[in-house]
Structure formats: C-alpha cells, structure tokens
XYZ file of C-alpha atoms in Angstrom:
679
model
C 93.519 64.789 115.962
C 96.032 67.494 116.941
C 95.890 70.941 115.410
C 98.537 71.095 112.632
C 101.577 72.986 113.906
C 102.622 73.794 110.340
C 99.844 76.377 109.903
C 101.473 78.722 112.430
C 104.430 79.115 110.067
C 101.971 79.998 107.305
C 100.062 82.487 109.496
C 103.294 84.211 110.592
C 104.414 84.337 106.958
C 101.128 85.953 105.934
C 101.409 88.565 108.703
C 104.912 89.572 107.584
C 103.969 89.619 103.889
C 100.869 91.755 104.486
C 102.910 94.120 106.678
C 105.393 94.451 103.837
C 102.746 94.980 101.148
C 100.568 97.477 102.995
C 103.580 99.275 104.437
C 104.808 99.892 100.889
C 101.374 100.898 99.590
C 100.769 103.307 102.459
C 103.702 105.610 101.654
C 104.081 104.893 97.933
C 102.100 107.804 96.508
C 103.958 110.302 98.737
C 107.293 108.813 97.624
C 106.284 109.267 94.001
C 105.331 112.917 94.508
C 107.922 114.149 97.011
C 111.075 112.205 96.049
C 110.575 111.067 92.448
C 108.849 114.390 91.633
C 105.949 112.978 89.650
C 102.881 115.210 89.645
C 99.735 114.034 91.407
C 98.099 112.577 88.287
C 101.267 110.706 87.298
C 101.680 109.399 90.852
C 98.074 108.218 90.912
C 98.578 106.419 87.591
C 101.755 104.662 88.770
C 100.180 103.716 92.109
C 97.122 102.146 90.518
C 99.120 100.441 87.768
C 101.190 98.784 90.506
C 97.994 97.635 92.226
C 96.598 96.501 88.860
C 99.612 94.262 88.266
C 99.464 92.935 91.836
C 95.868 91.776 91.307
C 96.238 90.625 87.695
C 99.241 88.368 88.314
C 97.387 85.976 90.702
C 95.851 84.414 87.594
C 99.315 83.316 86.495
C 100.362 82.448 90.052
C 97.447 80.024 90.318
C 98.318 78.417 86.982
C 102.004 78.132 87.933
C 101.112 76.592 91.285
C 98.417 74.116 90.252
C 99.913 73.002 86.946
C 103.689 73.142 87.331
C 105.488 73.955 90.596
C 102.995 73.246 93.334
C 102.015 75.692 96.077
C 105.163 75.411 98.230
C 107.699 76.062 95.456
C 105.531 78.809 93.932
C 105.357 80.646 97.269
C 109.117 80.327 97.852
C 110.249 81.339 94.344
C 107.866 84.260 93.961
C 108.535 85.430 97.517
C 112.193 85.743 96.550
C 111.189 87.903 93.568
C 108.991 89.906 95.948
C 111.912 90.436 98.379
C 114.224 91.515 95.546
C 111.590 94.070 94.501
C 111.455 95.402 98.051
C 115.225 95.764 98.133
C 115.270 97.462 94.712
C 112.708 100.120 95.680
C 114.559 100.652 98.979
C 117.734 101.092 96.935
C 115.996 103.657 94.720
C 115.206 105.747 97.806
C 118.883 105.559 98.815
C 120.202 106.407 95.345
C 120.288 110.181 95.822
C 123.478 110.349 93.735
C 121.635 108.867 90.743
C 119.967 111.065 88.191
C 116.240 111.513 88.748
C 115.422 109.367 85.703
C 117.631 106.499 86.887
C 116.100 106.740 90.354
C 112.652 106.552 88.786
C 113.574 103.537 86.617
C 114.901 101.719 89.676
C 111.722 102.406 91.653
C 109.483 101.272 88.788
C 111.503 98.060 88.416
C 111.039 97.404 92.134
C 107.266 97.936 91.835
C 107.035 95.488 88.921
C 108.946 92.806 90.848
C 106.786 93.355 93.936
C 103.603 93.112 91.848
C 104.766 89.823 90.321
C 105.751 88.469 93.729
C 102.724 89.441 95.796
C 100.301 88.599 93.012
C 101.923 85.247 92.409
C 101.703 84.050 96.015
C 98.302 85.631 96.761
C 96.179 82.681 95.504
C 98.496 80.084 97.077
C 99.064 80.938 100.742
C 95.539 80.476 102.144
C 94.873 77.330 100.095
C 98.291 75.932 101.114
C 97.212 76.460 104.718
C 93.991 74.582 103.989
C 96.031 71.675 102.591
C 97.499 71.093 106.065
C 94.185 69.790 107.463
C 92.685 66.306 107.178
C 89.113 66.713 105.988
C 86.408 66.216 107.006
C 87.835 65.178 110.396
C 89.455 68.593 111.001
C 86.774 70.774 109.437
C 86.289 72.703 112.715
C 90.020 73.354 112.880
C 89.932 74.590 109.294
C 87.251 77.137 110.198
C 89.449 78.356 113.059
C 92.488 78.572 110.771
C 90.746 80.871 108.304
C 89.606 83.154 111.134
C 93.164 83.394 112.481
C 94.498 83.779 108.946
C 92.100 86.657 108.328
C 93.119 88.256 111.625
C 96.822 88.056 110.661
C 96.055 89.831 107.374
C 94.282 92.714 109.123
C 96.859 92.834 111.918
C 99.682 93.163 109.383
C 97.753 95.863 107.524
C 96.809 97.713 110.721
C 100.314 97.792 112.191
C 102.095 98.660 108.935
C 99.743 101.535 108.083
C 100.394 102.921 111.576
C 104.145 102.395 111.781
C 105.387 103.016 108.233
C 104.254 106.685 108.037
C 106.093 107.325 111.326
C 109.235 105.805 109.821
C 108.736 108.008 106.746
C 108.162 111.339 108.471
C 109.164 110.890 112.099
C 112.793 110.226 111.138
C 115.063 112.297 108.878
C 117.975 110.665 107.086
C 120.445 111.219 104.237
C 119.788 114.977 104.149
C 116.088 114.589 103.308
C 113.020 115.964 105.094
C 111.814 112.350 105.442
C 113.267 108.835 105.581
C 111.783 106.687 102.820
C 114.763 104.273 102.969
C 113.618 103.314 106.460
C 109.929 103.271 105.474
C 110.722 100.869 102.610
C 113.541 99.067 104.399
C 111.488 97.771 107.339
C 108.862 96.131 105.048
C 111.765 94.680 103.017
C 113.218 93.122 106.165
C 109.778 91.769 107.132
C 109.519 90.108 103.712
C 112.886 88.413 104.210
C 111.699 87.286 107.651
C 108.521 85.922 106.031
C 110.575 83.803 103.613
C 112.779 82.497 106.424
C 109.752 81.564 108.579
C 107.972 79.879 105.683
C 110.969 77.763 104.662
C 111.627 76.874 108.320
C 108.340 74.989 108.452
C 109.016 72.815 105.414
C 109.564 69.584 107.349
C 106.081 69.958 108.898
C 104.161 70.793 105.716
C 101.904 68.500 103.750
C 103.035 69.283 100.221
C 100.703 68.133 97.452
C 101.891 67.614 93.926
C 100.437 69.940 91.286
C 97.358 68.690 89.493
C 95.398 69.882 86.513
C 94.652 73.571 86.875
C 90.941 74.379 86.810
C 91.669 77.827 85.344
C 93.530 76.304 82.388
C 90.821 73.646 82.011
C 88.064 76.264 82.043
C 89.721 78.458 79.421
C 90.430 75.402 77.279
C 86.801 74.299 77.481
C 85.482 77.773 76.617
C 87.918 78.132 73.712
C 87.064 74.666 72.369
C 83.317 75.303 72.651
C 83.548 78.624 70.795
C 85.730 77.095 68.113
C 83.303 74.200 67.516
C 80.283 76.504 67.699
C 81.690 78.703 64.950
C 82.468 75.666 62.796
C 78.837 74.504 63.154
C 77.246 77.826 62.185
C 75.704 76.381 59.034
C 74.821 73.082 60.694
C 71.273 72.229 61.701
C 72.473 70.670 64.942
C 71.728 72.918 67.921
C 72.945 72.531 71.475
C 71.100 73.545 74.637
C 73.984 75.846 75.553
C 76.963 76.988 73.512
C 79.341 75.371 76.038
C 77.853 71.970 75.160
C 79.748 72.114 71.875
C 82.788 71.076 73.940
C 81.151 67.777 74.921
C 83.402 65.833 72.579
C 86.425 66.633 74.740
C 85.085 67.587 78.189
C 82.759 65.727 80.541
C 79.192 66.759 81.239
C 80.140 67.672 84.837
C 83.026 69.900 83.714
C 80.737 71.721 81.283
C 77.991 72.063 83.893
C 80.417 73.427 86.482
C 81.849 75.967 84.054
C 78.321 77.090 83.112
C 77.548 77.693 86.787
C 80.780 79.625 87.215
C 80.048 81.785 84.159
C 76.646 82.705 85.625
C 78.464 84.165 88.626
C 81.257 85.753 86.564
C 78.588 87.539 84.488
C 77.523 89.373 87.649
C 81.165 90.298 88.332
C 81.241 92.575 85.266
C 80.168 95.752 87.146
C 82.457 95.067 90.125
C 85.631 96.879 88.898
C 83.945 100.247 89.439
C 83.683 99.557 93.158
C 87.421 98.830 93.377
C 88.147 101.945 91.326
C 86.665 103.915 94.216
C 87.861 101.765 97.106
C 91.560 101.711 96.192
C 91.761 105.496 95.870
C 92.026 105.556 99.668
C 95.755 104.980 99.139
C 96.167 107.552 96.350
C 93.706 110.441 95.932
C 92.463 110.374 99.516
C 96.021 110.276 100.862
C 96.908 113.268 98.676
C 93.808 115.014 99.990
C 94.959 114.308 103.562
C 98.271 116.084 102.845
C 96.239 119.310 102.608
C 94.709 118.873 106.055
C 95.711 119.583 109.635
C 96.611 116.366 111.435
C 97.503 117.963 114.776
C 95.951 116.246 117.822
C 96.705 118.640 120.668
C 95.661 116.512 123.646
C 98.082 113.800 122.473
C 100.753 116.332 121.474
C 101.055 114.427 118.211
C 100.487 115.101 114.526
C 98.811 112.405 112.456
C 100.556 111.834 109.146
C 98.359 111.969 106.021
C 99.199 108.388 105.045
C 98.292 107.205 108.553
C 94.618 107.875 107.866
C 94.696 104.592 105.950
C 94.950 102.789 109.303
C 91.314 103.643 109.933
C 90.119 101.173 107.298
C 91.501 97.908 108.759
C 90.675 99.131 112.267
C 87.067 99.852 111.321
C 86.810 96.548 109.441
C 87.599 94.634 112.632
C 85.035 96.708 114.556
C 82.341 96.652 111.864
C 82.236 92.911 111.137
C 80.607 91.902 114.470
C 78.505 95.083 114.460
C 77.087 94.344 111.015
C 76.422 90.698 111.897
C 74.578 91.492 115.123
C 72.880 94.810 114.338
C 72.998 96.064 110.744
C 72.080 92.899 108.845
C 69.102 92.034 111.131
C 67.758 95.569 110.612
C 68.233 95.326 106.838
C 66.490 91.939 106.851
C 63.414 93.567 108.382
C 63.154 95.940 105.410
C 63.640 93.171 102.845
C 67.398 93.374 102.178
C 68.456 89.785 102.836
C 70.025 88.336 99.716
C 73.753 88.717 98.908
C 73.171 90.586 95.643
C 71.004 93.135 97.471
C 73.765 93.739 100.020
C 76.347 94.076 97.239
C 74.252 96.731 95.489
C 73.770 98.648 98.751
C 77.539 98.508 99.328
C 78.084 100.033 95.892
C 75.735 102.921 96.649
C 77.565 103.526 99.936
C 80.864 103.751 98.019
C 79.290 106.413 95.799
C 78.162 108.305 98.909
C 81.715 108.145 100.303
C 83.002 109.878 97.164
C 80.328 112.550 97.391
C 81.581 113.216 100.931
C 85.186 113.376 99.683
C 84.106 115.958 97.077
C 82.506 118.029 99.863
C 85.751 117.893 101.868
C 87.811 118.847 98.790
C 85.539 121.812 98.138
C 85.863 122.925 101.766
C 89.682 122.732 101.514
C 89.819 124.747 98.298
C 87.433 127.424 99.550
C 86.018 130.193 97.414
C 87.987 132.018 94.740
C 88.009 135.752 94.183
C 85.617 136.436 91.348
C 86.054 139.393 88.996
C 82.608 140.725 88.036
C 81.478 140.533 84.410
C 82.544 143.550 82.383
C 85.464 144.330 84.703
C 89.157 143.506 84.836
C 91.785 143.712 87.553
C 95.125 145.481 87.427
C 97.912 144.540 89.856
C 101.203 146.425 90.120
C 103.881 145.022 92.455
C 106.443 147.592 93.581
C 109.636 145.561 93.783
C 111.676 148.737 93.900
C 113.354 150.200 97.020
C 111.526 153.494 96.627
C 108.011 154.901 96.869
C 106.287 155.441 93.524
C 103.538 157.753 92.299
C 101.363 156.397 89.470
C 99.686 158.872 87.099
C 97.334 158.088 84.229
C 94.484 159.783 82.449
C 92.480 156.556 82.859
C 93.188 156.037 86.578
C 93.204 158.142 89.754
C 96.616 159.131 91.120
C 98.025 156.409 93.382
C 101.008 156.363 95.704
C 102.630 152.948 95.973
C 105.104 152.372 98.787
C 108.110 150.091 98.446
C 107.086 146.396 98.330
C 103.375 147.265 98.272
C 100.891 146.000 95.697
C 98.311 148.084 93.894
C 95.064 146.261 93.032
C 92.479 148.112 90.959
C 89.191 147.063 89.393
C 88.736 148.691 85.985
C 86.006 148.534 83.379
C 87.723 148.165 80.001
C 86.013 149.630 76.964
C 86.648 146.388 75.052
C 87.783 142.862 75.850
C 91.351 144.190 76.326
C 92.049 147.845 76.968
C 95.563 149.402 76.881
C 96.501 152.865 78.068
C 99.650 154.768 79.120
C 100.761 155.332 82.710
C 103.601 157.391 84.212
C 105.552 156.110 87.224
C 107.482 158.716 89.221
C 110.040 157.669 91.839
C 110.236 159.641 95.089
C 113.464 161.685 94.796
C 114.040 161.623 98.547
C 115.005 157.963 98.530
C 117.975 158.678 96.213
C 117.881 155.453 94.236
C 120.781 156.540 91.988
C 118.608 156.474 88.890
C 119.440 158.236 85.654
C 115.808 159.315 85.508
C 113.065 159.263 88.114
C 110.277 158.902 85.560
C 109.080 155.928 83.529
C 106.383 156.167 80.882
C 104.885 152.825 79.968
C 101.559 151.243 79.121
C 99.377 148.663 80.830
C 96.583 146.416 79.563
C 93.478 145.295 81.393
C 91.598 142.217 80.200
C 87.925 141.723 80.948
C 87.332 139.026 83.538
C 91.064 138.563 84.198
C 93.758 139.856 86.510
C 96.741 141.392 84.702
C 99.883 141.914 86.765
C 103.009 144.027 86.377
C 106.249 144.041 88.334
C 108.173 147.283 88.848
C 111.891 146.711 89.292
C 115.299 148.181 88.512
C 117.101 147.558 85.236
C 120.621 148.884 85.866
C 120.031 152.618 86.540
C 116.482 152.805 85.184
C 112.986 151.809 86.223
C 111.462 148.847 84.392
C 107.837 147.653 84.354
C 107.531 143.947 83.476
C 104.265 142.374 82.456
C 103.792 139.007 84.148
C 102.572 136.891 81.245
C 99.740 137.828 78.930
C 97.338 137.662 81.859
C 98.023 136.571 85.423
C 97.559 132.794 85.383
C 97.893 132.333 89.151
C 94.512 130.642 89.504
C 93.689 128.869 92.756
C 95.131 125.336 92.506
C 92.249 122.880 92.292
C 94.316 120.010 93.668
C 94.762 122.062 96.842
C 98.556 122.421 96.890
C 99.893 125.903 97.766
C 101.755 127.682 94.986
C 104.435 130.353 95.309
C 105.602 132.849 92.729
C 108.754 134.841 93.381
C 109.183 138.318 91.926
C 112.714 139.694 92.100
C 115.178 141.883 90.278
C 117.737 140.276 87.987
C 120.601 140.812 90.463
C 118.975 138.286 92.834
C 118.483 135.521 90.283
C 121.581 133.634 91.418
C 120.262 133.346 94.984
C 118.543 130.388 96.671
C 115.393 130.692 98.760
C 115.589 128.378 101.791
C 112.453 127.415 103.727
C 112.949 125.902 107.191
C 109.830 124.433 108.778
C 109.108 125.932 112.202
C 109.482 123.575 115.139
C 110.954 120.839 112.974
C 114.416 119.446 112.446
C 113.597 118.584 108.857
C 116.112 119.417 106.173
C 115.303 122.769 104.571
C 113.441 123.142 101.274
C 115.558 124.912 98.659
C 114.129 126.888 95.737
C 116.290 128.463 93.045
C 115.260 132.073 92.509
C 113.779 132.554 89.053
C 111.460 135.512 88.753
C 107.933 134.775 87.514
C 108.378 130.993 87.949
C 105.595 129.256 89.877
C 106.619 126.706 92.524
C 104.522 124.147 94.407
C 105.360 124.181 98.122
C 104.254 122.042 101.082
C 101.678 123.329 103.535
C 103.174 124.704 106.740
C 104.826 127.557 108.610
C 108.400 128.373 107.594
C 111.289 130.684 108.269
C 112.512 132.004 104.928
C 116.158 132.766 104.126
C 117.804 134.072 100.985
C 121.007 132.090 101.065
C 121.951 132.704 104.732
C 120.101 135.993 105.211
C 116.804 135.792 107.113
C 113.849 137.296 105.228
C 110.623 136.672 107.139
C 108.166 134.079 108.419
C 105.951 132.525 105.735
C 102.734 130.556 106.180
C 101.474 128.437 103.269
C 97.855 127.326 103.648
C 96.082 124.787 101.392
C 94.897 125.970 97.982
C 96.642 129.300 98.488
C 98.139 131.531 95.806
C 101.177 133.348 97.165
C 103.609 135.914 95.822
C 106.964 136.736 97.421
C 108.402 140.093 96.305
C 112.147 140.521 96.851
C 114.244 143.666 96.508
C 117.811 144.581 97.330
C 118.273 147.737 99.364
C 121.631 149.346 100.110
C 122.541 147.018 102.971
C 120.151 144.072 102.942
C 117.319 142.333 101.097
C 113.722 143.262 101.855
C 110.705 141.072 101.146
C 106.920 141.156 101.174
C 104.738 138.040 101.280
C 101.358 138.505 99.603
C 98.536 135.949 99.768
C 96.291 136.453 96.750
C 94.010 133.451 97.296
C 93.571 131.406 100.450
C 92.100 127.975 101.174
C 91.092 126.335 104.449
C 93.410 124.301 106.677
C 90.679 122.021 108.040
C 91.340 119.132 110.416
C 92.102 115.696 109.032
C 89.165 114.343 111.059
C 86.957 115.708 108.249
C 87.996 112.607 106.299
C 86.484 110.262 108.884
C 82.897 110.317 107.487
C 84.028 109.265 104.002
C 86.335 106.579 105.447
C 83.571 105.228 107.712
C 81.095 105.081 104.832
C 83.662 103.448 102.533
C 84.480 100.823 105.168
C 80.768 100.059 105.558
C 80.635 99.726 101.770
C 83.581 97.317 101.898
C 81.870 95.115 104.499
C 78.699 94.896 102.441
C 80.325 94.658 99.019
C 83.652 92.881 99.356
C 82.882 90.317 102.040
C 79.442 89.538 100.600
C 80.995 89.115 97.159
C 83.406 86.514 98.532
C 80.552 84.715 100.252
C 78.361 84.827 97.141
C 81.126 83.602 94.831
C 82.123 80.788 97.182
C 78.614 79.501 97.868
C 77.363 79.809 94.288
C 80.350 78.214 92.559
C 80.705 74.446 92.186
C 83.477 72.951 94.326
C 85.793 72.516 91.344
C 85.296 76.142 90.242
C 86.056 77.982 93.472
C 89.667 78.792 92.556
C 88.506 80.140 89.185
C 85.966 82.421 90.893
C 88.615 83.588 93.383
C 90.979 84.450 90.516
C 88.269 86.335 88.597
C 87.313 88.208 91.776
C 90.920 89.402 92.077
C 90.835 90.432 88.412
C 87.924 92.791 89.145
C 90.231 94.581 91.613
C 92.899 94.813 88.910
C 90.544 96.282 86.321
C 89.113 98.690 88.879
C 92.582 100.179 89.330
C 92.921 100.337 85.555
C 89.797 102.519 85.448
C 91.476 104.979 87.832
C 94.553 105.033 85.582
C 92.409 105.872 82.532
C 90.463 108.638 84.293
C 93.677 110.133 85.722
C 95.349 110.033 82.312
C 92.436 111.664 80.497
C 92.186 114.353 83.216
C 88.569 115.293 82.643
C 88.570 117.970 85.326
C 91.042 120.420 86.781
C 89.046 120.471 90.006
C 89.633 117.280 91.991
C 86.198 117.590 93.627
C 84.556 117.191 90.201
C 86.556 114.013 89.589
C 85.278 112.601 92.885
C 81.718 113.391 91.801
C 82.373 111.732 88.427
C 83.384 108.506 90.170
C 80.344 108.735 92.444
C 78.024 109.153 89.468
C 79.629 106.254 87.595
C 79.264 104.063 90.704
C 75.542 104.821 90.973
C 75.040 104.057 87.275
C 77.116 100.909 87.642
C 74.986 99.631 90.536
C 71.758 100.345 88.642
C 73.073 98.182 85.802
C 74.111 95.518 88.333
C 70.604 95.461 89.847
C 69.076 94.975 86.393
C 71.545 92.163 85.662
C 70.825 90.435 88.977
C 67.059 90.214 88.380
C 67.512 87.114 86.204
C 69.913 85.325 88.538
C 68.630 82.220 90.324
C 70.422 81.331 93.537
C 71.867 77.819 93.688
C 71.843 75.563 96.725
C 75.171 73.802 96.429
C 76.248 71.445 99.157
C 79.948 71.995 99.728
C 81.888 69.818 102.151
C 83.746 72.859 103.486
C 82.674 76.486 103.636
C 85.241 79.193 104.182
C 84.005 81.871 106.598
C 82.662 84.822 104.679
C 85.186 87.242 106.198
C 88.231 85.116 105.424
C 89.821 86.881 102.504
C 88.757 90.475 102.988
C 92.182 92.063 103.135
C 93.496 89.844 100.358
C 91.396 91.954 98.010
C-alpha cells in the first residue's frame, strides 16, 4: 500500500505551528520586560501562566475533538483562534500610541488566545496523522511518520529559536531599539500558512467521526464510583477496589483499564517539579543570559540572550542517538535499566542544572563591598562647580575637588552618630555665592553607607542627605542600576544614552535627582539633551552614580561605579543547558515511553492528557514561587528549586517501590522519542 500523501500536509502544518509557538516563547519574556515594562518577577509570572494555560487546555481540546467536533474541525477552528492571538500580540507591539495599560491588555489577550489555540490542537495533530494509516498493514509506515513528525517539531523549534531573536534585535523599527513587531509577525504569518496548508489537504484526509471520549468516560466512572462508595459507607458490602462500585454502570474492562491508568497517574504526582525547572529556560535563564557577554569574535557576531534557547533542541537531536548507543548501555551495567530509574536520574540531573545556574548567577553578581562590624561609611558627592574644604571636630580636614566623592569609614559611638561639619568653598573659583561657608550636620549609621550630595540652592551651598541611609545595594537580579545626582536647574533635562557601535534608537531617561533607574548592560555615549557628557560603561550587577553640575558655559559630569559585577561570557550557561537537556532525555522521553507502554490501549489519550497537565502545574509552581519572592538573590531561588527537585525525586523513588510493571501487548507502539517537543 502507498504511503499516505495526506500526512505531508499534517507534517508541514506541525512545522509551521511549532515555529510559531517557539518563536513567540523565545522572545516573550524580553518583550514583557523591555516593552511592556513589567519587572522580572512579573514577567516570569506572565510567561509561566501563558505556558500553564497552553498545557492545561489540551484536556478540553481532547474532549472537544473526541466527543463533539472531530479532530479535523477542532484543529481548524482552534488554529484560527491561535492565529488571531498571534495577530493580537503583534498588534500590541505595534500599538506604541496606546497607553501602556492598553498595550498590556492587548498583549495579555493575545497570549490567552494563543494558549487556547495551541493547547486545543496539541492533542489532535499527531493522532490525526495516525488516523491516515491503515493498520496493521501500514504499521511500519506509521513508525516512520512519527519519526518525521518528531523531526518537524524539533526543526520548527530549532529554526524559530535561532531566527526570531535576530528579528527582534538585529532589526530596528518604529523608533525602538528592537523590532518585536517583526519577531511576532513572522510567527503569525507562519501560523496562517499552517492553516492554509492544513485545509489544502482536506480532500486527501481520512476524517473519522467523533466517538465517546475516554477522558469524559474516565472522569464519569471515577465520579460515579466515589458517589456510590460514599452512599455505601454504612453497608457491609465491600468491593475489591473502590472503582468497582461503578460496576452497575461501567463494564469490567472499563473499570480495569481505568485502574491501570490511575496506577500510572499516581506516579505522575511528583512530575510537575521537573517542568517547573525545565521551562525556566525560557524565562529565568533567558533573563540571566541578558547579563552575559554574547560576543563571538571569530564569527564577528553577538549571540542574543534568547538565542541560547536554540541549544536545547539542537542538543536533543544530538543526544538521542548518543544516549541510545552509549549512555543507556553504560547505565544498564550499573543496574539502571527500568524506566522509573531513568526518570529519577533525570530529575536529579535537573537539580544539578539549577545548582550550576546558581553558580553562574553568583559569578555574575560578584562580591559586594562589606562594611566591617562596628563601622559605618560616609559618602559626600561634590556636585558643585568649586573645590570644597571639609572641617569637623570628628573628622580630619579633607579637600574635595569639583565632582569628586569623599568616602570615609567611621566608627560611630552608637548605632547612629550625628555630628556637625563645615564646608568651605574655594574663593578663587568665584561661584557668585552669598556666603562661602555652610555649617551642617551628617549622620553615620553602623554597618551602612550614608550619602550626601553637595549642590547649589540659588546663591547658597546646600547639603542634601540621600535617603535615611544609602539604599544602593548591589542588584541581586544582576541588572545595572543608575542614580543621577544633579542640581535643581537640570531637572528639566533628558539624559540620552546611545549604544556604541549600534544604530539602535537611544535610551532616554528623565533627569530626577536621587531616582534610581535600571539600565541595560553595555557601553554608551551619554548626552544631556544634545550636549555630549561622557562615555559610560554599565556592567552587570553594577551600582552607578552619575553626578551632573552646570558650570558657566557647559555641563560637567562624573561617572562613579560604587559596586561592580562580572561581564562573563554567555558560554558559561552551556554546562547548565547541557545537563538540563540530558535530564530532558532521561525524564521527558522516558516518561512518554513509560506512560504509553503501561497504559491500556483505551487509556493512552487519558495518560497523554495527564502528562501535559504535569507541565501545566509545573509552570504554576514557578508562578507561585515568583509571586511569593522568597529571596532577593536570584541564585538562592535557583538553589531552592534544586533542593525541591531533589526532595521531589526522593519521594518519587519511594512511591515507585510499590509499582509493578505491566506487560501490555499493544498493536501499535509509538516511538519513545515521538512527542518530546510537544511537552
């Protein structure tokens, strides 16, 4: 019998859909932070809620397909919703004239529509492809189809994670430093192409009418059994298993199959923790990559932070044959042969990957300046166009030149010590002051840095305290921060940062003294309105202060780096990505194999749906942890996830001790690598 031509339409459709989905996911978290101006925790929450919905909705897609519309109509209708979502989020990136809130609402609406669309068609496409074969006569062809289908999934993921970041950053449009409309627009076009290709093959498809949905049947049986069991609490009649209370309505085979499925689902309970770690490659790890140097000199090319996600599908394709021919035979020699053993080992590898990510985060942040116990630090910024002499009975005499900073370590007599100081302006600089002297007081707090800013208030000197204590702590998320200190007459100015060697649109910051700003890593030329100030270099995890002063003819500036991180190469992320990909091979693919081989034939769609639900709930765990914000330091959060993963796998091992493997003879076995990138 000839190979069904119809499956090529389905394979091309899957390639385009996966390109669209992974293209969106690759740049989403950066869109949320840079354009929609959510902070990193909020962006992580939105990202993982979108993934949660995308993996929760397949349950309803399967019910809609098998009970009402059939696979073909379900794919078409929900693909249209998917495409509308793509167009909506592309529109949100174009809607620069909208208010920020309206732009955010539009983007969130697009994400909801995409989640409904992709989740709805996810359980239908591969099984619709399987419907095109005559079994058992074309069983060999079916095996080949799933291999090609799997390849199309990874090819779509691989190409989109490579290309979409280039569209985002390599092109500038609509006055922005990036081009998210193009990054979202190309996946949107690919989704429309996917719909066109899929519908074009209709005349060749074998379209089966919807039958009774096993998911609905299973839930009905469980509900009926529980209901009858509770009504027989006082009865002396006992059943072998609580599901047998449904024997008045469901057949013995249906009850037996559901029991077998529940045995497997029981072992799925710990699985969400793995996906909580795995899916952070597109959120937390991408944000971490933004703090790293992606320059590859011998290629004269800079790798974008979101392009590091391309390593996962690439390594998956390389690792699958390597694990089959080398790793698994070695593990078998040391007694690790069974699927549940491989799953547990995969979980431990995921924990190790997060330990490595914590090490990288710590290396980026670097060490902070520590103030010894019993001491405090005093900083005085001279934002005045004149040299100053500082006198105090508590301090030695200090001369502070214009734009310089005085940093002193002092041992306060109590937790907070205040004392008077006298500041004397150098008369030779003729600052047109009514008085050259200023008597004021300063406070020093034990264990803290207290800062003051000397500036001009009309014709007098003024010493401003910068907050109660200087709160410019090193940012634990690794983003550089910039504080601008300026006199009031410069407050109506705009600081413009133009990235060196780039045609990107400039970054504009409204001058507000004492306000802390988060800025991107990089080397910039700084202008105040149109007047050049100086070159600025913002390194990761750095604390920076820019002091501005107006002299008689121009504006002077001084850039002070108080704390500095490390601009390490993005290749430092490779070990954690390699380990996480190895974890995926052992955990995800083995889970699919285990669920498929251990479930009765009639229960395989139920197990597939529940497996997708574990991905959904894993992303929900990330949302909860991000919302609670246990730690300021991101490295500690990585270690928290690693610790939870280890504990989770220990519980899984204990649960698996009682499981007895079943030898079920299925007429068709899907290759164990078939649905990897559908998860």
